Amino acid sequence: MATPCTLNRYLLLMAQEHLEFRMPEIKSLLSLFGGQFASTQETYGKSPFWILSIPSEDIARNLMKRTVCAKAIFELWGHGQSPEELYSSLKNYPVEKMVPFLHSNSTYKIKIHTFNKTLTQEEKIKRIDALEFLPFEGKVNLKKPQHVFSVLEDYGLDPNCIPENPHNIYFGRWIADGQRELIESYSVKKRHFIGNTSMDAGLSFIMANHGKVKENDIVFDPFVGTGGLLIASAHFGAYVYGTDIDYNTVHGLGKASRKNQKWRGPDENIRANLRQYGLEKYYLDVLVSDASKPSWRKGTYFDAIITDPPYGIRESTRRTGSQKEIPKGIEKCPESHVPVSLSYHLSDMFLDLLNFAAETLVLGGRLVYWLPVYTPEYTEEMVPQHPCLKLISNCEQKLSSHTSRRLITMEKVKKFENQDQHSHLLSDHFLPYQGHNSFREKYFSGVTKRIAKEEKSSQE
Ligand SMILES: C[S@@+](CC[C@H](N)C(=O)[O-])C[C@H]1O[C@@H](n2cnc3c(N)ncnc32)[C@H](O)[C@@H]1O
């Protein structure tokens, strides 16, 4: 019989941004590396302090090499709702677990971190002095300590009602910081090749984490645009591939998206973007291709499909057509004509995407994509389903008072069989989900014309 492993408690300090995306990110990464939440604390939703149970410090470090939603992780030595409770919890923490970090040859520093309150230097020193009962034997070194300890005080979430005393106080040994700095170093503002809809760096990394992208994976984006999502996956060591219907985007030609530049320069393309970040070796290729007519042979190729399909707001939703598909009454082109472009209904696009993912993902592989919704009419039933794909998470990002987009993560749980292709026709979900077709009209109808106008002009 396997011996149950002992779990240690760790404190995660979360960033207060993209709140809904944090839990699925941490859960996805924990399922990659191991570990679980320590309790079902309801405050996880909004609080910046989360307690995790993790079997080893290595796992905690791996988690922090990936997360952009968490700022730092600490080995939790004590926790209480008052200083007295914290001190008694610290006195119960096994001394043998403390000693390796407190011995006489070591150097250390204690930091005070507060959430929703600022303390004076004097108050901070008081808190540090109160910890003198801990068996610190090393020397204090403020510049380059070997070990950093933190007292973290939580004064709740309401900036208009800051309590005198903290709701919770934690003490822990700092282990590692998360990857928040990637948001700045990969910022679209400093990127070589960008477009009107280039995905924000922070969200791209969150998507790659929801997709459980790992080293040597093959990641595909069928609506690749300027490749923002490929960059995040390549940063985590995956080989990346993309397609887009737009010739100019794929070849880095045409009008530039930057204000002070008219045309794209000679080397403005996805490959050059990857080169900018030292990731060129992960570039497989990008092709001009229509996602409604994938040109792949039957088979499973991808570990993850991570994508941001067009919503028809800043780019059109088009697909290639053929003579047969042109509606009656519209004059047909000569036989030799290259396929025409037809409008691509959003509901068809998501059906195609789910079918494609169900067919081409490896078992356990993930599909991560954005679904635009008109919020007054949104219900969970609208989220497209597929018998081969299990819904893992569904997180909202508000775009305006009446529209939002939802980040949908699905995992392939069943091998694709031919009959699965038409499963949507039998599903109760098919009808409500067709409502997405009119997303564009609803987007611009606005609650008031003024809001719609403002949003339109801010995107141009
Ligand atoms: C929201 S943008 C993707 C932006 C991308 N994530 C980035 O970071 O630049 C959607 C892309 O889908 C492309 N597209 C539209 N219809 C398509 C189709 N039928 N097949 C493939 N690509 C399509 C558009 O040309 C556009 O580049």
CSV table of C-alpha atoms and ligand atoms in Angstrom, one decimal:
chain,number,residue,atom,x,y,z
A,1,MET,CA,0.0,0.0,0.0
A,2,ALA,CA,1.4,3.4,-0.9
A,3,THR,CA,2.2,5.6,2.1
A,4,PRO,CA,0.2,8.8,2.1
A,5,CYS,CA,2.5,11.8,1.6
A,6,THR,CA,2.5,14.6,4.1
A,7,LEU,CA,1.2,17.9,2.9
A,8,ASN,CA,2.7,21.2,4.0
A,9,ARG,CA,0.7,24.3,4.2
A,10,TYR,CA,1.7,27.3,2.0
A,11,LEU,CA,0.3,30.8,1.8
A,12,LEU,CA,-0.2,32.2,-1.7
A,13,LEU,CA,-0.3,36.0,-2.0
A,14,MET,CA,-2.6,36.6,-5.0
A,15,ALA,CA,-2.6,39.7,-7.3
A,16,GLN,CA,-5.9,41.7,-7.1
A,17,GLU,CA,-6.5,41.6,-10.9
A,18,HIS,CA,-8.5,39.3,-13.1
A,19,LEU,CA,-10.1,37.9,-10.0
A,20,GLU,CA,-12.2,35.2,-11.8
A,21,PHE,CA,-9.2,33.9,-13.7
A,22,ARG,CA,-7.1,33.2,-10.6
A,23,MET,CA,-8.7,30.0,-9.2
A,24,PRO,CA,-8.8,28.1,-12.6
A,25,GLU,CA,-5.1,29.2,-13.2
A,26,ILE,CA,-3.9,27.9,-9.8
A,27,LYS,CA,-6.1,24.7,-10.1
A,28,SER,CA,-4.8,24.0,-13.6
A,29,LEU,CA,-1.2,24.5,-12.4
A,30,LEU,CA,-1.7,22.4,-9.3
A,31,SER,CA,-3.1,19.6,-11.5
A,32,LEU,CA,0.1,19.9,-13.6
A,33,PHE,CA,2.5,19.8,-10.6
A,34,GLY,CA,0.5,18.4,-7.6
A,35,GLY,CA,-1.2,20.0,-4.6
A,36,GLN,CA,-4.6,21.2,-3.5
A,37,PHE,CA,-6.5,23.9,-1.6
A,38,ALA,CA,-6.3,23.6,2.2
A,39,SER,CA,-9.9,24.3,2.9
A,40,THR,CA,-13.1,25.5,1.2
A,41,GLN,CA,-12.7,29.0,2.5
A,42,GLU,CA,-15.3,31.1,0.6
A,43,THR,CA,-13.0,34.1,0.7
A,44,TYR,CA,-10.8,32.5,-1.9
A,45,GLY,CA,-12.9,34.2,-4.5
A,46,LYS,CA,-11.8,37.7,-3.7
A,47,SER,CA,-9.2,37.6,-0.9
A,48,PRO,CA,-5.5,37.9,-1.9
A,49,PHE,CA,-4.5,35.3,0.8
A,50,TRP,CA,-5.0,31.6,-0.2
A,51,ILE,CA,-3.8,28.6,1.8
A,52,LEU,CA,-2.6,25.6,-0.2
A,53,SER,CA,-1.6,22.1,0.8
A,54,ILE,CA,1.4,21.0,-1.2
A,55,PRO,CA,3.6,17.8,-0.8
A,56,SER,CA,6.9,19.5,-1.4
A,57,GLU,CA,8.7,22.9,-1.8
A,58,ASP,CA,9.7,21.9,-5.3
A,59,ILE,CA,6.1,21.8,-6.3
A,60,ALA,CA,5.5,25.3,-4.8
A,61,ARG,CA,8.5,26.6,-6.8
A,62,ASN,CA,7.2,25.0,-10.0
A,63,LEU,CA,3.9,26.6,-9.4
A,64,MET,CA,5.5,30.0,-9.0
A,65,LYS,CA,7.6,29.5,-12.2
A,66,ARG,CA,4.2,29.6,-14.0
A,67,THR,CA,1.6,31.7,-12.3
A,68,VAL,CA,0.9,35.3,-13.3
A,69,CYS,CA,-2.1,35.5,-11.0
A,70,ALA,CA,-0.1,35.0,-7.8
A,71,LYS,CA,2.6,37.4,-6.5
A,72,ALA,CA,4.5,35.1,-4.0
A,73,ILE,CA,4.3,31.9,-2.0
A,74,PHE,CA,5.3,31.3,1.6
A,75,GLU,CA,5.8,28.2,3.7
A,76,LEU,CA,3.1,28.9,6.4
A,77,TRP,CA,4.5,28.7,9.9
A,78,GLY,CA,1.6,30.3,11.7
A,79,HIS,CA,-1.9,31.9,11.2
A,80,GLY,CA,-4.4,33.6,13.5
A,81,GLN,CA,-7.1,36.2,13.7
A,82,SER,CA,-5.3,38.2,16.3
A,83,PRO,CA,-1.6,38.6,17.3
A,84,GLU,CA,-2.1,36.2,20.2
A,85,GLU,CA,-3.6,33.5,18.0
A,86,LEU,CA,-0.7,33.9,15.6
A,87,TYR,CA,1.9,33.6,18.3
A,88,SER,CA,0.3,30.5,19.8
A,89,SER,CA,0.1,29.0,16.3
A,90,LEU,CA,3.8,29.7,15.8
A,91,LYS,CA,4.6,28.1,19.1
A,92,ASN,CA,2.9,25.0,17.9
A,93,TYR,CA,4.9,24.9,14.6
A,94,PRO,CA,7.4,22.0,14.8
A,95,VAL,CA,10.8,23.5,15.9
A,96,GLU,CA,12.7,21.0,13.7
A,97,LYS,CA,11.0,22.5,10.7
A,98,MET,CA,12.2,26.0,11.7
A,99,VAL,CA,15.7,25.3,12.8
A,100,PRO,CA,17.3,24.8,9.3
A,101,PHE,CA,16.5,28.4,8.5
A,102,LEU,CA,17.3,30.0,11.8
A,103,HIS,CA,20.8,28.6,12.7
A,104,SER,CA,23.7,30.8,13.8
A,105,ASN,CA,25.5,30.8,10.4
A,106,SER,CA,22.5,32.0,8.5
A,107,THR,CA,21.3,35.5,7.7
A,108,TYR,CA,17.7,36.7,7.6
A,109,LYS,CA,15.3,39.5,7.3
A,110,ILE,CA,11.7,40.0,8.4
A,111,LYS,CA,9.2,41.9,6.2
A,112,ILE,CA,5.8,43.2,7.0
A,113,HIS,CA,3.2,43.1,4.3
A,114,THR,CA,-0.3,44.6,4.8
A,115,PHE,CA,-3.3,44.4,2.6
A,116,ASN,CA,-5.8,47.4,2.6
A,117,LYS,CA,-3.8,49.4,5.3
A,118,THR,CA,-0.5,51.2,5.5
A,119,LEU,CA,1.5,50.9,8.7
A,120,THR,CA,4.1,53.3,10.0
A,121,GLN,CA,7.7,52.2,10.3
A,122,GLU,CA,7.3,52.3,14.1
A,123,GLU,CA,4.3,49.9,13.9
A,124,LYS,CA,6.2,47.6,11.6
A,125,ILE,CA,9.2,47.4,14.0
A,126,LYS,CA,6.8,46.6,16.9
A,127,ARG,CA,5.5,43.6,15.0
A,128,ILE,CA,9.0,42.4,14.3
A,129,ASP,CA,10.1,42.8,17.9
A,130,ALA,CA,7.1,40.8,19.1
A,131,LEU,CA,8.5,37.8,17.2
A,132,GLU,CA,11.6,37.6,19.4
A,133,PHE,CA,10.3,34.4,21.0
A,134,LEU,CA,11.1,32.6,17.8
A,135,PRO,CA,14.5,30.8,18.0
A,136,PHE,CA,16.3,33.1,15.5
A,137,GLU,CA,20.1,32.6,15.9
A,138,GLY,CA,21.4,34.0,12.6
A,139,LYS,CA,22.3,37.6,11.8
A,140,VAL,CA,20.0,40.2,10.4
A,141,ASN,CA,20.9,41.2,6.8
A,142,LEU,CA,18.6,43.6,5.2
A,143,LYS,CA,20.3,43.7,1.8
A,144,LYS,CA,21.0,40.1,0.9
A,145,PRO,CA,19.6,37.7,3.4
A,146,GLN,CA,19.6,34.0,2.9
A,147,HIS,CA,16.1,33.7,4.3
A,148,VAL,CA,13.2,36.1,4.2
A,149,PHE,CA,10.3,35.8,6.6
A,150,SER,CA,7.1,37.8,6.3
A,151,VAL,CA,4.2,38.8,8.5
A,152,LEU,CA,1.2,39.3,6.3
A,153,GLU,CA,-1.8,41.2,7.7
A,154,ASP,CA,-5.2,41.2,6.0
A,155,TYR,CA,-7.5,44.2,6.7
A,156,GLY,CA,-10.3,42.9,4.4
A,157,LEU,CA,-11.4,44.0,1.0
A,158,ASP,CA,-13.3,47.3,1.6
A,159,PRO,CA,-11.1,50.4,1.3
A,160,ASN,CA,-14.0,52.5,2.7
A,161,CYS,CA,-14.1,50.5,5.9
A,162,ILE,CA,-10.6,49.6,7.1
A,163,PRO,CA,-10.7,47.9,10.5
A,164,GLU,CA,-8.4,48.9,13.4
A,165,ASN,CA,-7.1,45.3,13.7
A,166,PRO,CA,-6.5,42.8,10.9
A,167,HIS,CA,-9.0,40.0,10.2
A,168,ASN,CA,-6.2,37.6,9.6
A,169,ILE,CA,-2.4,37.5,10.3
A,170,TYR,CA,0.0,35.1,8.7
A,171,PHE,CA,3.7,34.4,9.3
A,172,GLY,CA,5.7,32.4,6.7
A,173,ARG,CA,9.1,31.8,5.1
A,174,TRP,CA,9.2,33.3,1.6
A,175,ILE,CA,9.8,30.7,-1.0
A,176,ALA,CA,9.4,32.3,-4.5
A,177,ASP,CA,7.7,35.1,-6.4
A,178,GLY,CA,5.3,34.4,-9.3
A,179,GLN,CA,5.7,35.6,-12.9
A,180,ARG,CA,4.0,39.0,-12.7
A,181,GLU,CA,7.0,40.7,-14.3
A,182,LEU,CA,6.1,38.9,-17.6
A,183,ILE,CA,3.2,41.2,-17.9
A,184,GLU,CA,5.7,44.1,-18.4
A,185,SER,CA,8.5,42.3,-20.2
A,186,TYR,CA,6.1,40.9,-22.8
A,187,SER,CA,3.9,44.0,-23.0
A,188,VAL,CA,2.3,44.5,-26.4
A,189,LYS,CA,3.4,48.2,-26.2
A,190,LYS,CA,7.0,47.1,-26.7
A,191,ARG,CA,6.3,44.2,-29.2
A,192,HIS,CA,7.7,44.2,-32.7
A,193,PHE,CA,4.6,43.1,-34.6
A,194,ILE,CA,1.2,44.0,-33.3
A,195,GLY,CA,-2.4,44.3,-34.7
A,196,ASN,CA,-5.6,45.9,-33.6
A,197,THR,CA,-6.6,42.8,-31.6
A,198,SER,CA,-3.2,41.6,-30.2
A,199,MET,CA,-3.9,39.8,-27.0
A,200,ASP,CA,-2.8,41.5,-23.8
A,201,ALA,CA,0.4,39.8,-22.4
A,202,GLY,CA,-1.1,39.0,-18.9
A,203,LEU,CA,-4.2,37.3,-20.4
A,204,SER,CA,-2.1,35.4,-22.9
A,205,PHE,CA,-0.1,33.8,-20.0
A,206,ILE,CA,-3.3,33.1,-18.1
A,207,MET,CA,-4.7,31.3,-21.1
A,208,ALA,CA,-1.6,29.2,-21.5
A,209,ASN,CA,-1.8,28.3,-17.8
A,210,HIS,CA,-5.5,27.4,-18.1
A,211,GLY,CA,-4.5,25.2,-21.1
A,212,LYS,CA,-1.8,23.5,-18.9
A,213,VAL,CA,0.8,24.1,-21.6
A,214,LYS,CA,4.1,22.5,-20.8
A,215,GLU,CA,7.5,21.9,-22.3
A,216,ASN,CA,7.6,20.1,-25.7
A,217,ASP,CA,3.8,20.4,-26.2
A,218,ILE,CA,2.4,21.3,-29.6
A,219,VAL,CA,0.1,24.3,-29.3
A,220,PHE,CA,-2.2,25.5,-32.1
A,221,ASP,CA,-4.0,28.8,-32.6
A,222,PRO,CA,-6.5,28.6,-35.6
A,223,PHE,CA,-7.2,32.4,-35.4
A,224,VAL,CA,-3.6,33.3,-34.8
A,225,GLY,CA,-3.6,37.1,-35.8
A,226,THR,CA,-0.3,38.5,-34.6
A,227,GLY,CA,0.5,35.4,-32.6
A,228,GLY,CA,0.1,36.8,-29.1
A,229,LEU,CA,-1.1,33.5,-27.7
A,230,LEU,CA,1.7,31.6,-29.4
A,231,ILE,CA,4.3,33.8,-27.6
A,232,ALA,CA,2.9,32.9,-24.2
A,233,SER,CA,2.9,29.1,-25.0
A,234,ALA,CA,6.4,29.3,-26.4
A,235,HIS,CA,7.6,31.0,-23.3
A,236,PHE,CA,6.5,27.9,-21.4
A,237,GLY,CA,8.5,25.7,-23.8
A,238,ALA,CA,5.8,24.6,-26.2
A,239,TYR,CA,6.2,24.4,-30.0
A,240,VAL,CA,3.7,26.6,-31.7
A,241,TYR,CA,1.7,26.7,-34.9
A,242,GLY,CA,-1.0,29.0,-36.2
A,243,THR,CA,-3.4,29.8,-39.1
A,244,ASP,CA,-5.3,32.9,-40.0
A,245,ILE,CA,-7.6,33.7,-43.0
A,246,ASP,CA,-5.9,37.1,-43.4
A,247,TYR,CA,-3.0,37.0,-45.9
A,248,ASN,CA,-1.6,40.3,-44.8
A,249,THR,CA,-1.5,39.3,-41.1
A,250,VAL,CA,0.2,36.0,-41.7
A,251,HIS,CA,2.8,37.6,-44.0
A,252,GLY,CA,3.2,40.8,-41.9
A,253,LEU,CA,2.1,43.1,-44.8
A,254,GLY,CA,-0.4,45.9,-45.1
A,255,LYS,CA,-1.3,48.8,-42.8
A,256,ALA,CA,0.5,49.1,-39.5
A,257,SER,CA,-1.6,49.2,-36.3
A,258,ARG,CA,0.8,51.7,-34.6
A,259,LYS,CA,-0.4,55.4,-34.7
A,260,ASN,CA,2.8,56.9,-36.0
A,261,GLN,CA,3.5,54.3,-38.7
A,262,LYS,CA,1.6,53.8,-42.0
A,263,TRP,CA,2.8,50.5,-43.3
A,264,ARG,CA,4.2,47.4,-41.6
A,265,GLY,CA,8.0,47.1,-41.8
A,266,PRO,CA,10.0,44.4,-43.6
A,267,ASP,CA,10.3,42.0,-40.6
A,268,GLU,CA,7.0,42.6,-38.8
A,269,ASN,CA,5.7,39.1,-38.5
A,270,ILE,CA,5.0,36.3,-35.9
A,271,ARG,CA,8.4,34.7,-36.3
A,272,ALA,CA,10.1,38.0,-35.6
A,273,ASN,CA,8.0,38.4,-32.5
A,274,LEU,CA,9.2,35.0,-31.2
A,275,ARG,CA,12.8,36.0,-32.1
A,276,GLN,CA,12.4,39.2,-30.1
A,277,TYR,CA,11.9,37.1,-26.9
A,278,GLY,CA,14.5,34.5,-27.7
A,279,LEU,CA,11.8,31.9,-28.6
A,280,GLU,CA,12.3,31.4,-32.3
A,281,LYS,CA,13.2,27.7,-31.9
A,282,TYR,CA,9.6,27.1,-30.8
A,283,TYR,CA,8.2,28.4,-34.1
A,284,LEU,CA,6.8,25.6,-36.2
A,285,ASP,CA,4.9,27.7,-38.8
A,286,VAL,CA,1.9,29.9,-39.6
A,287,LEU,CA,-0.2,29.5,-42.6
A,288,VAL,CA,-3.0,31.3,-44.4
A,289,SER,CA,-6.0,29.0,-43.8
A,290,ASP,CA,-9.7,29.2,-43.1
A,291,ALA,CA,-10.7,27.7,-39.7
A,292,SER,CA,-14.1,26.7,-41.1
A,293,LYS,CA,-12.3,24.4,-43.6
A,294,PRO,CA,-9.3,22.8,-41.7
A,295,SER,CA,-6.9,21.1,-44.0
A,296,TRP,CA,-5.6,18.5,-41.5
A,297,ARG,CA,-5.6,14.8,-42.1
A,298,LYS,CA,-7.5,12.8,-39.4
A,299,GLY,CA,-5.4,12.4,-36.3
A,300,THR,CA,-4.6,13.9,-32.9
A,301,TYR,CA,-1.8,16.5,-33.2
A,302,PHE,CA,-2.2,19.1,-30.5
A,303,ASP,CA,-1.7,19.2,-26.7
A,304,ALA,CA,-3.6,22.4,-26.5
A,305,ILE,CA,-5.6,24.7,-28.8
A,306,ILE,CA,-5.5,28.3,-27.4
A,307,THR,CA,-7.3,30.9,-29.4
A,308,ASP,CA,-9.2,34.2,-29.6
A,309,PRO,CA,-11.7,33.9,-32.5
A,310,PRO,CA,-13.0,37.1,-34.1
A,311,TYR,CA,-16.2,38.6,-32.6
A,312,GLY,CA,-16.9,40.8,-35.6
A,313,ILE,CA,-16.2,44.0,-33.7
A,314,ARG,CA,-12.7,45.0,-34.6
A,315,GLU,CA,-12.2,42.3,-37.3
A,316,SER,CA,-14.8,40.6,-39.6
A,317,THR,CA,-15.9,37.1,-39.1
A,318,ARG,CA,-15.4,35.7,-42.6
A,319,ARG,CA,-14.8,32.3,-44.1
A,320,THR,CA,-14.0,31.2,-47.6
A,321,GLY,CA,-17.0,30.1,-49.6
A,322,SER,CA,-17.7,28.3,-52.9
A,323,GLN,CA,-20.0,28.7,-55.8
A,324,LYS,CA,-22.4,26.2,-54.3
A,325,GLU,CA,-22.8,28.1,-51.0
A,326,ILE,CA,-23.7,31.5,-52.5
A,327,PRO,CA,-27.4,32.1,-51.6
A,328,LYS,CA,-29.9,32.1,-54.5
A,329,GLY,CA,-30.5,35.5,-56.1
A,330,ILE,CA,-26.8,36.5,-55.9
A,331,GLU,CA,-25.1,36.4,-59.3
A,332,LYS,CA,-22.5,33.6,-59.5
A,333,CYS,CA,-18.9,34.2,-60.5
A,334,PRO,CA,-17.2,32.4,-63.3
A,335,GLU,CA,-16.0,28.8,-62.6
A,336,SER,CA,-12.3,30.0,-62.5
A,337,HIS,CA,-13.0,32.5,-59.7
A,338,VAL,CA,-11.1,32.0,-56.4
A,339,PRO,CA,-13.5,31.1,-53.6
A,340,VAL,CA,-15.6,34.1,-52.4
A,341,SER,CA,-15.8,35.2,-48.8
A,342,LEU,CA,-19.0,34.5,-46.9
A,343,SER,CA,-19.9,35.7,-43.4
A,344,TYR,CA,-19.1,33.2,-40.7
A,345,HIS,CA,-21.8,33.1,-38.1
A,346,LEU,CA,-20.4,33.1,-34.6
A,347,SER,CA,-22.4,30.0,-33.6
A,348,ASP,CA,-21.0,28.1,-36.6
A,349,MET,CA,-17.6,29.2,-35.7
A,350,PHE,CA,-17.7,27.9,-32.2
A,351,LEU,CA,-19.3,24.6,-33.3
A,352,ASP,CA,-16.5,24.2,-35.8
A,353,LEU,CA,-13.9,25.1,-33.2
A,354,LEU,CA,-15.3,22.5,-30.7
A,355,ASN,CA,-15.5,19.8,-33.3
A,356,PHE,CA,-12.0,20.6,-34.5
A,357,ALA,CA,-10.6,20.5,-31.0
A,358,ALA,CA,-12.5,17.2,-30.2
A,359,GLU,CA,-10.9,15.6,-33.3
A,360,THR,CA,-7.3,16.9,-33.1
A,361,LEU,CA,-6.5,17.3,-29.4
A,362,VAL,CA,-4.8,14.5,-27.6
A,363,LEU,CA,-6.8,12.9,-24.7
A,364,GLY,CA,-6.4,15.2,-21.7
A,365,GLY,CA,-5.5,18.1,-24.1
A,366,ARG,CA,-7.2,21.4,-23.5
A,367,LEU,CA,-9.1,23.9,-25.6
A,368,VAL,CA,-9.0,27.5,-24.3
A,369,TYR,CA,-11.0,30.2,-26.1
A,370,TRP,CA,-12.9,33.5,-25.7
A,371,LEU,CA,-16.7,33.5,-26.1
A,372,PRO,CA,-18.2,36.9,-26.6
A,373,VAL,CA,-21.6,37.4,-24.9
A,374,TYR,CA,-24.3,40.0,-24.7
A,375,THR,CA,-24.6,40.1,-20.9
A,376,PRO,CA,-28.4,40.9,-20.5
A,377,GLU,CA,-29.2,37.7,-22.4
A,378,TYR,CA,-26.3,35.4,-21.2
A,379,THR,CA,-27.1,32.1,-19.5
A,380,GLU,CA,-24.7,29.2,-18.8
A,381,GLU,CA,-26.7,27.1,-21.3
A,382,MET,CA,-25.2,29.3,-24.1
A,383,VAL,CA,-21.8,27.9,-23.6
A,384,PRO,CA,-21.2,25.4,-26.4
A,385,GLN,CA,-20.8,21.8,-25.4
A,386,HIS,CA,-19.4,18.7,-27.0
A,387,PRO,CA,-19.5,15.1,-25.9
A,388,CYS,CA,-15.7,14.7,-26.1
A,389,LEU,CA,-15.0,17.9,-24.2
A,390,LYS,CA,-15.5,18.6,-20.5
A,391,LEU,CA,-16.0,22.1,-19.3
A,392,ILE,CA,-13.3,23.0,-16.9
A,393,SER,CA,-13.8,26.7,-16.3
A,394,ASN,CA,-15.8,29.7,-17.6
A,395,CYS,CA,-14.6,33.1,-16.4
A,396,GLU,CA,-16.0,36.5,-17.3
A,397,GLN,CA,-14.1,39.6,-18.4
A,398,LYS,CA,-16.4,42.6,-18.8
A,399,LEU,CA,-16.0,44.6,-22.0
A,400,SER,CA,-18.7,47.2,-21.4
A,401,SER,CA,-21.9,47.6,-19.4
A,402,HIS,CA,-23.7,45.2,-21.6
A,403,THR,CA,-21.1,43.0,-23.2
A,404,SER,CA,-18.4,40.7,-22.0
A,405,ARG,CA,-16.2,37.8,-23.1
A,406,ARG,CA,-15.9,34.6,-21.3
A,407,LEU,CA,-12.7,32.6,-21.2
A,408,ILE,CA,-13.8,29.0,-21.7
A,409,THR,CA,-11.5,26.1,-20.9
A,410,MET,CA,-12.4,22.5,-21.9
A,411,GLU,CA,-10.5,19.2,-21.7
A,412,LYS,CA,-10.8,16.3,-24.1
A,413,VAL,CA,-12.1,13.4,-22.1
A,414,LYS,CA,-13.3,11.0,-24.9
A,415,LYS,CA,-11.9,9.8,-28.2
A,416,PHE,CA,-13.6,11.5,-31.2
A,417,GLU,CA,-16.0,9.3,-33.2
A,418,ASN,CA,-17.7,10.3,-36.4
A,419,GLN,CA,-21.2,10.5,-34.8
A,420,ASP,CA,-19.8,13.2,-32.4
A,421,GLN,CA,-19.6,15.7,-35.2
A,422,HIS,CA,-23.3,16.2,-35.3
A,423,SER,CA,-24.0,15.9,-31.6
A,424,HIS,CA,-24.9,19.6,-31.3
A,425,LEU,CA,-28.1,19.0,-33.4
A,426,LEU,CA,-29.4,16.7,-30.7
A,427,SER,CA,-28.4,19.0,-27.8
A,428,ASP,CA,-30.7,21.3,-26.0
A,429,HIS,CA,-27.9,23.8,-26.0
A,430,PHE,CA,-27.9,24.4,-29.7
A,431,LEU,CA,-30.8,26.9,-29.8
A,432,PRO,CA,-29.8,29.4,-27.0
A,433,TYR,CA,-26.3,29.2,-28.3
A,434,GLN,CA,-27.3,30.5,-31.8
A,435,GLY,CA,-28.1,33.8,-30.0
A,436,HIS,CA,-24.4,34.6,-30.4
A,437,ASN,CA,-25.0,35.3,-34.1
A,438,SER,CA,-26.3,38.7,-33.3
A,439,PHE,CA,-23.6,39.6,-30.9
A,440,ARG,CA,-22.2,42.3,-33.2
A,441,GLU,CA,-25.6,44.0,-33.6
A,442,LYS,CA,-26.3,43.8,-29.9
A,443,TYR,CA,-22.8,45.2,-29.1
A,444,PHE,CA,-23.4,48.3,-31.2
A,445,SER,CA,-27.1,48.7,-30.2
A,446,GLY,CA,-25.7,49.7,-26.8
A,447,VAL,CA,-27.7,50.7,-23.7
A,448,THR,CA,-27.4,54.2,-25.0
A,449,LYS,CA,-26.1,55.3,-28.4
A,450,ARG,CA,-23.4,57.3,-26.6
A,451,ILE,CA,-21.9,54.2,-24.9
A,452,ALA,CA,-21.8,52.3,-28.2
A,453,LYS,CA,-20.2,55.3,-30.0
A,454,GLU,CA,-17.6,55.7,-27.3
A,455,GLU,CA,-16.7,52.0,-27.5
A,456,LYS,CA,-16.5,52.0,-31.2
A,457,SER,CA,-14.2,55.0,-31.4
A,458,SER,CA,-11.9,53.7,-28.6
A,459,GLN,CA,-11.3,50.7,-30.7
A,460,GLU,CA,-10.3,52.5,-33.9
B,1,LIG,C1,-9.2,38.3,-32.3
B,1,LIG,S1,-8.1,38.1,-33.7
B,1,LIG,C2,-6.8,37.2,-33.0
B,1,LIG,C3,-5.8,38.0,-32.3
B,1,LIG,C4,-4.6,37.3,-31.8
B,1,LIG,N1,-4.9,36.5,-30.6
B,1,LIG,C5,-3.4,38.2,-31.6
B,1,LIG,O1,-2.8,38.2,-30.4
B,1,LIG,O2,-3.1,38.9,-32.5
B,1,LIG,C6,-9.0,37.0,-34.7
B,1,LIG,C7,-8.3,36.6,-35.9
B,1,LIG,O3,-9.1,35.6,-36.6
B,1,LIG,C8,-8.9,35.8,-38.0
B,1,LIG,N2,-10.0,35.1,-38.7
B,1,LIG,C9,-11.2,35.6,-39.0
B,1,LIG,N3,-12.0,34.7,-39.6
B,1,LIG,C10,-11.2,33.6,-39.8
B,1,LIG,C11,-11.3,32.3,-40.3
B,1,LIG,N4,-12.5,31.9,-40.9
B,1,LIG,N5,-10.3,31.4,-40.3
B,1,LIG,C12,-9.1,31.8,-39.7
B,1,LIG,N6,-8.9,33.0,-39.2
B,1,LIG,C13,-9.9,33.9,-39.2
B,1,LIG,C14,-8.8,37.3,-38.2
B,1,LIG,O4,-8.1,37.6,-39.4
B,1,LIG,C15,-8.0,37.7,-36.9
B,1,LIG,O5,-6.7,37.9,-37.2
